[in-house]
Coordinates of C-alpha atoms and ligand atoms in Angstrom, one line a residue:
M601 CA 132.0 109.2 103.3
K602 CA 129.2 106.7 104.1
A603 CA 125.7 108.1 103.8
I604 CA 123.8 108.5 107.1
S605 CA 121.4 105.6 107.9
N606 CA 117.7 106.6 108.1
I607 CA 115.1 104.5 109.9
V608 CA 112.4 102.3 108.4
T609 CA 109.5 101.2 110.6
V610 CA 106.4 99.1 110.0
D611 CA 103.3 99.0 112.3
V612 CA 102.1 95.4 112.1
E613 CA 98.4 95.6 112.3
D614 CA 95.5 94.6 109.9
W615 CA 92.9 96.5 107.9
Y616 CA 90.4 96.5 110.8
H617 CA 92.8 98.1 113.2
I618 CA 91.7 101.7 112.6
C619 CA 91.1 103.7 115.8
D620 CA 87.5 104.6 116.6
T621 CA 85.8 102.0 114.5
D622 CA 84.5 100.0 117.5
D623 CA 81.0 100.4 116.2
Q624 CA 81.9 98.4 113.1
V625 CA 84.6 96.0 114.3
P626 CA 84.9 95.8 118.1
L627 CA 87.7 93.7 119.5
S628 CA 85.2 91.0 120.3
K629 CA 84.7 90.5 116.5
W630 CA 88.3 90.8 115.3
D631 CA 88.5 87.0 115.1
K632 CA 85.8 87.1 112.5
C633 CA 87.7 89.5 110.2
E634 CA 89.7 88.1 107.3
C635 CA 93.4 88.0 108.1
R636 CA 95.2 90.0 105.4
V637 CA 98.2 91.2 107.4
K638 CA 100.4 88.1 106.8
K639 CA 100.7 88.3 103.0
N640 CA 101.3 92.1 103.2
V641 CA 104.1 91.6 105.8
E642 CA 105.6 88.9 103.5
K643 CA 105.6 91.5 100.7
I644 CA 107.4 94.1 102.9
L645 CA 109.9 91.5 104.1
Q646 CA 110.8 90.5 100.6
A647 CA 111.3 94.1 99.5
L648 CA 113.6 94.8 102.5
L649 CA 115.5 91.5 101.9
N650 CA 116.1 92.4 98.3
R651 CA 117.7 95.6 99.4
N652 CA 119.5 94.1 102.4
I653 CA 117.7 96.5 104.8
R654 CA 116.8 95.5 108.4
G655 CA 114.1 97.8 110.0
T656 CA 112.0 98.0 113.1
F657 CA 108.5 96.3 113.2
F658 CA 106.1 97.5 115.9
V659 CA 103.9 94.5 116.2
L660 CA 100.4 94.8 117.7
G661 CA 100.1 92.3 120.7
Y662 CA 96.8 91.0 119.3
I663 CA 98.4 90.1 116.0
A664 CA 101.4 88.4 117.7
E665 CA 99.0 86.4 119.8
C666 CA 96.8 85.3 116.9
Y667 CA 99.5 84.9 114.3
P668 CA 102.8 84.1 116.1
E669 CA 104.2 82.9 112.7
I670 CA 104.3 86.6 111.6
V671 CA 106.6 87.5 114.6
R672 CA 108.8 84.4 113.7
M673 CA 109.0 85.5 110.1
I674 CA 110.1 89.1 111.0
N675 CA 112.5 87.8 113.6
G676 CA 113.9 85.2 111.2
E677 CA 114.8 87.9 108.7
G678 CA 116.9 89.7 111.4
H679 CA 114.6 92.8 111.9
E680 CA 114.1 94.5 115.2
I681 CA 110.8 93.8 116.8
A682 CA 109.1 96.3 119.1
T683 CA 105.5 96.7 120.4
H684 CA 102.5 98.6 119.2
G685 CA 100.5 97.9 122.3
Y686 CA 97.8 95.2 122.4
S687 CA 94.3 96.6 121.5
H688 CA 95.2 99.6 119.3
M689 CA 93.4 102.1 121.4
Q690 CA 94.8 105.6 121.6
V691 CA 96.9 106.1 124.8
Y692 CA 94.9 109.2 125.9
K693 CA 91.8 107.1 125.9
Q694 CA 93.3 104.5 128.3
K695 CA 93.6 104.7 132.1
P696 CA 97.2 104.6 133.1
E697 CA 96.8 101.1 134.7
D698 CA 95.2 99.8 131.5
F699 CA 98.0 101.2 129.5
K700 CA 100.5 99.5 131.7
S701 CA 98.8 96.1 131.6
E702 CA 98.5 96.3 127.8
L703 CA 102.1 97.2 127.5
E704 CA 103.3 94.3 129.6
R705 CA 100.8 91.9 128.0
S706 CA 102.0 92.8 124.4
K707 CA 105.7 92.7 125.5
H708 CA 105.3 89.3 127.1
I709 CA 103.5 87.8 124.1
I710 CA 106.0 89.1 121.6
E711 CA 109.1 88.2 123.6
S712 CA 107.9 84.7 124.3
I713 CA 107.6 84.1 120.5
S714 CA 110.8 85.9 119.4
G715 CA 112.9 84.9 122.4
K716 CA 114.4 88.4 122.5
A717 CA 113.9 91.3 124.9
L718 CA 112.2 94.2 123.2
S719 CA 113.0 97.8 124.0
G720 CA 110.7 100.0 121.9
Y721 CA 107.1 101.2 121.8
R722 CA 104.9 103.0 119.4
A723 CA 101.4 104.2 120.4
P724 CA 98.5 103.8 118.0
E725 CA 97.8 107.0 116.0
W726 CA 100.9 108.8 117.5
S727 CA 98.8 109.2 120.7
I728 CA 101.4 110.3 123.2
G729 CA 102.0 114.0 123.8
R730 CA 99.9 117.1 123.8
R731 CA 97.2 117.0 121.2
I732 CA 94.7 119.7 121.0
A733 CA 91.3 118.8 119.7
G734 CA 88.9 121.7 120.0
N735 CA 89.4 122.9 123.5
N736 CA 90.5 119.6 124.7
R737 CA 94.1 119.2 125.6
K738 CA 94.9 115.5 125.8
M739 CA 98.0 114.9 127.8
S740 CA 99.6 111.5 128.1
H741 CA 103.1 112.1 129.3
W742 CA 102.5 109.6 132.1
A743 CA 102.8 106.9 129.5
L744 CA 106.5 107.9 128.9
E745 CA 107.1 107.5 132.6
M746 CA 105.6 104.1 132.5
L747 CA 107.7 103.1 129.5
A748 CA 110.9 104.1 131.4
Q749 CA 109.6 102.3 134.5
S750 CA 109.0 99.1 132.5
G751 CA 112.6 99.2 131.1
F752 CA 111.9 100.5 127.6
Q753 CA 114.8 102.4 126.0
Y754 CA 112.9 104.3 123.3
D755 CA 109.5 105.5 122.2
S756 CA 108.2 106.5 118.8
S757 CA 104.8 108.0 119.5
I758 CA 105.1 111.8 119.5
A759 CA 104.3 113.4 116.2
P760 CA 105.5 117.0 115.7
L761 CA 102.2 117.9 114.1
R762 CA 99.0 119.8 114.7
I763 CA 95.7 118.0 115.4
I764 CA 97.2 114.6 116.1
G765 CA 100.4 115.5 118.0
T766 CA 102.6 118.1 119.7
P767 CA 103.1 120.7 116.9
D768 CA 106.3 122.2 118.5
A769 CA 107.9 118.9 119.4
P770 CA 111.4 118.2 118.0
T771 CA 111.6 116.7 114.5
S772 CA 114.8 114.6 115.2
P773 CA 115.6 112.1 117.9
Y774 CA 115.9 113.5 121.5
T775 CA 116.1 112.4 125.1
I776 CA 113.1 112.7 127.4
K777 CA 113.9 112.9 131.1
T778 CA 111.4 111.1 133.4
R779 CA 111.6 110.4 137.1
Y780 CA 112.2 106.7 136.2
G781 CA 115.0 107.4 133.7
D782 CA 115.5 108.5 130.2
I783 CA 113.5 107.6 127.1
I784 CA 114.9 108.3 123.6
E785 CA 112.1 109.6 121.3
F786 CA 112.1 108.9 117.6
P787 CA 109.7 111.2 115.8
P788 CA 108.3 110.6 112.2
L789 CA 109.7 112.5 109.3
V790 CA 107.8 115.8 108.7
M791 CA 108.3 118.6 106.3
S792 CA 108.2 122.1 107.6
T793 CA 105.8 124.4 105.6
F794 CA 104.1 127.8 106.1
M795 CA 101.1 125.8 107.3
G796 CA 103.1 123.9 109.9
N797 CA 104.6 120.5 109.7
I798 CA 103.3 117.9 107.2
P799 CA 103.8 114.1 108.0
I800 CA 105.6 113.1 104.8
G801 CA 107.3 110.0 106.5
G802 CA 104.1 107.9 106.1
G803 CA 100.3 107.9 105.8
W804 CA 98.5 110.5 103.7
G805 CA 101.4 113.0 103.7
L806 CA 103.7 110.4 102.0
R807 CA 101.0 109.6 99.4
M808 CA 100.0 113.2 98.7
M809 CA 103.3 115.1 98.5
N810 CA 105.5 115.2 95.5
Y811 CA 108.4 112.8 95.6
I812 CA 110.9 115.5 95.0
D813 CA 109.7 117.4 98.1
I814 CA 110.1 114.2 100.2
K815 CA 113.5 113.5 98.7
N816 CA 114.8 117.1 99.3
T817 CA 113.5 117.0 102.9
I818 CA 115.3 113.8 103.6
R819 CA 118.5 115.2 102.0
R820 CA 118.3 118.3 104.2
F821 CA 118.0 116.2 107.4
N822 CA 120.9 113.9 106.3
Q823 CA 123.1 116.8 105.4
A824 CA 122.7 118.0 109.0
N825 CA 123.7 114.5 110.0
K826 CA 120.2 113.6 111.3
P827 CA 118.4 110.4 110.4
V828 CA 114.8 110.5 109.3
L829 CA 112.1 107.9 110.2
I830 CA 109.6 106.6 107.8
Y831 CA 106.6 104.3 108.6
L832 CA 104.3 102.0 106.8
H833 CA 101.2 99.9 107.6
P834 CA 100.8 96.5 105.9
W835 CA 97.2 97.3 105.0
E836 CA 98.3 100.4 103.1
I837 CA 99.9 98.2 100.4
D838 CA 97.0 95.7 100.2
E839 CA 95.8 95.6 96.6
D840 CA 92.3 94.6 97.7
L841 CA 92.1 96.6 100.9
P842 CA 88.7 96.1 102.6
R843 CA 87.5 99.6 103.6
L844 CA 85.7 100.6 106.8
R845 CA 83.1 103.3 106.8
L846 CA 84.9 106.4 108.1
P847 CA 84.1 110.1 108.6
L848 CA 85.4 112.2 105.7
A849 CA 88.6 113.5 107.2
K850 CA 89.6 110.1 108.5
R851 CA 88.7 108.4 105.2
F852 CA 91.1 110.9 103.5
A853 CA 93.8 110.2 106.1
C854 CA 93.5 106.5 105.8
Y855 CA 92.5 105.8 102.2
G856 CA 93.4 108.9 100.2
R857 CA 95.6 107.8 97.3
V858 CA 96.4 104.7 99.3
K859 CA 97.4 102.9 96.0
N860 CA 100.3 105.3 95.8
T861 CA 101.9 104.1 99.0
W862 CA 103.9 101.1 97.9
A863 CA 105.6 102.7 94.9
K864 CA 106.5 105.8 96.9
F865 CA 107.8 103.8 99.8
L866 CA 110.0 101.6 97.5
R867 CA 111.4 104.7 95.8
I868 CA 112.5 106.2 99.1
I869 CA 114.1 103.0 100.3
D870 CA 115.9 102.6 97.0
E871 CA 117.3 106.1 97.1
F872 CA 118.5 106.4 100.7
E873 CA 120.1 104.2 103.3
F874 CA 117.8 102.6 105.9
T875 CA 118.2 100.6 109.1
S876 CA 116.4 99.8 112.4
I877 CA 115.8 102.2 115.4
Q878 CA 118.0 99.9 117.6
T879 CA 120.9 100.2 115.1
V880 CA 120.7 104.0 115.1
L881 CA 120.2 104.0 118.9
S882 CA 123.3 101.9 119.5
S883 CA 125.4 104.3 117.4
Y884 CA 124.3 107.3 119.5
D885 CA 126.1 109.0 122.3
H886 CA 122.8 109.8 124.2
T887 CA 124.4 112.7 126.0
Q888 CA 124.7 114.6 122.7
L889 CA 121.0 114.5 122.0
P890 CA 118.8 117.5 123.0
I891 CA 117.1 116.9 126.4
Y892 CA 113.5 117.6 127.2
D893 CA 111.5 117.3 130.4
V894 CA 108.6 114.8 130.1
H895 CA 106.2 117.6 131.2
S896 CA 107.2 119.9 128.4
L897 CA 105.9 117.7 125.7
Ligands
ZN6 ZN1 98.6 101.4 114.4

């Protein structure tokens, strides 16, 4: 029996695209920052090529606009290209009309370079869903309606996690019903623990957790015939990563054991089968996925 294919995704952004650092590197100064993303994307592409894996790359509109050759490189290797928005601002900090114009701007830029229609979106910092910070509930389900309205097929922005996401959201792909049509949601891999879910599919969770725990979790999902989704940022594998000044918790989330990222990532893609979101999506009978109303998330 063929092993189930999991999903590998890359958020194509550079080292200065960390949310809430406008005081250090506002958008108006991004063009003064050293471009390091290209060589890191090249390294990822080579690793995927060596393993005959084609994944999904969520490209930031700003990166596509400034460095169209990066989109051409990814496209040339046969990977799926999707959008990560334009300015890397969290969705719940945007007005709906600004979200829509960013979405369409990034889609237009990327499509005009690749020549292919894109169908997927990922929000910066998993910023769609119900996140609870202090007493603030930050809802952004309207963004899912706009994605459906703009013809997107899928989203990958709702983390089933406390603090940054919707803690009780599903941990495997599901259908979201909106008044403009359905959106298929692809959540990141998490490991269920007594403290709640831990984001082992990427970021600090991937770097901090034992490999054996990550491996066993992927196995459990796959044995239940469910794909898992992992994610990587090009800056996480940069050997000379320039570091921004961040508050302690964010510094830990972004830079804690960052040098472990690449080896762990390679170990996972060596051990399991991986492909793109679009490949998994086209193999699905959508009617068999669990269905959620957009307002329940
Ligand atoms: Zn991002």
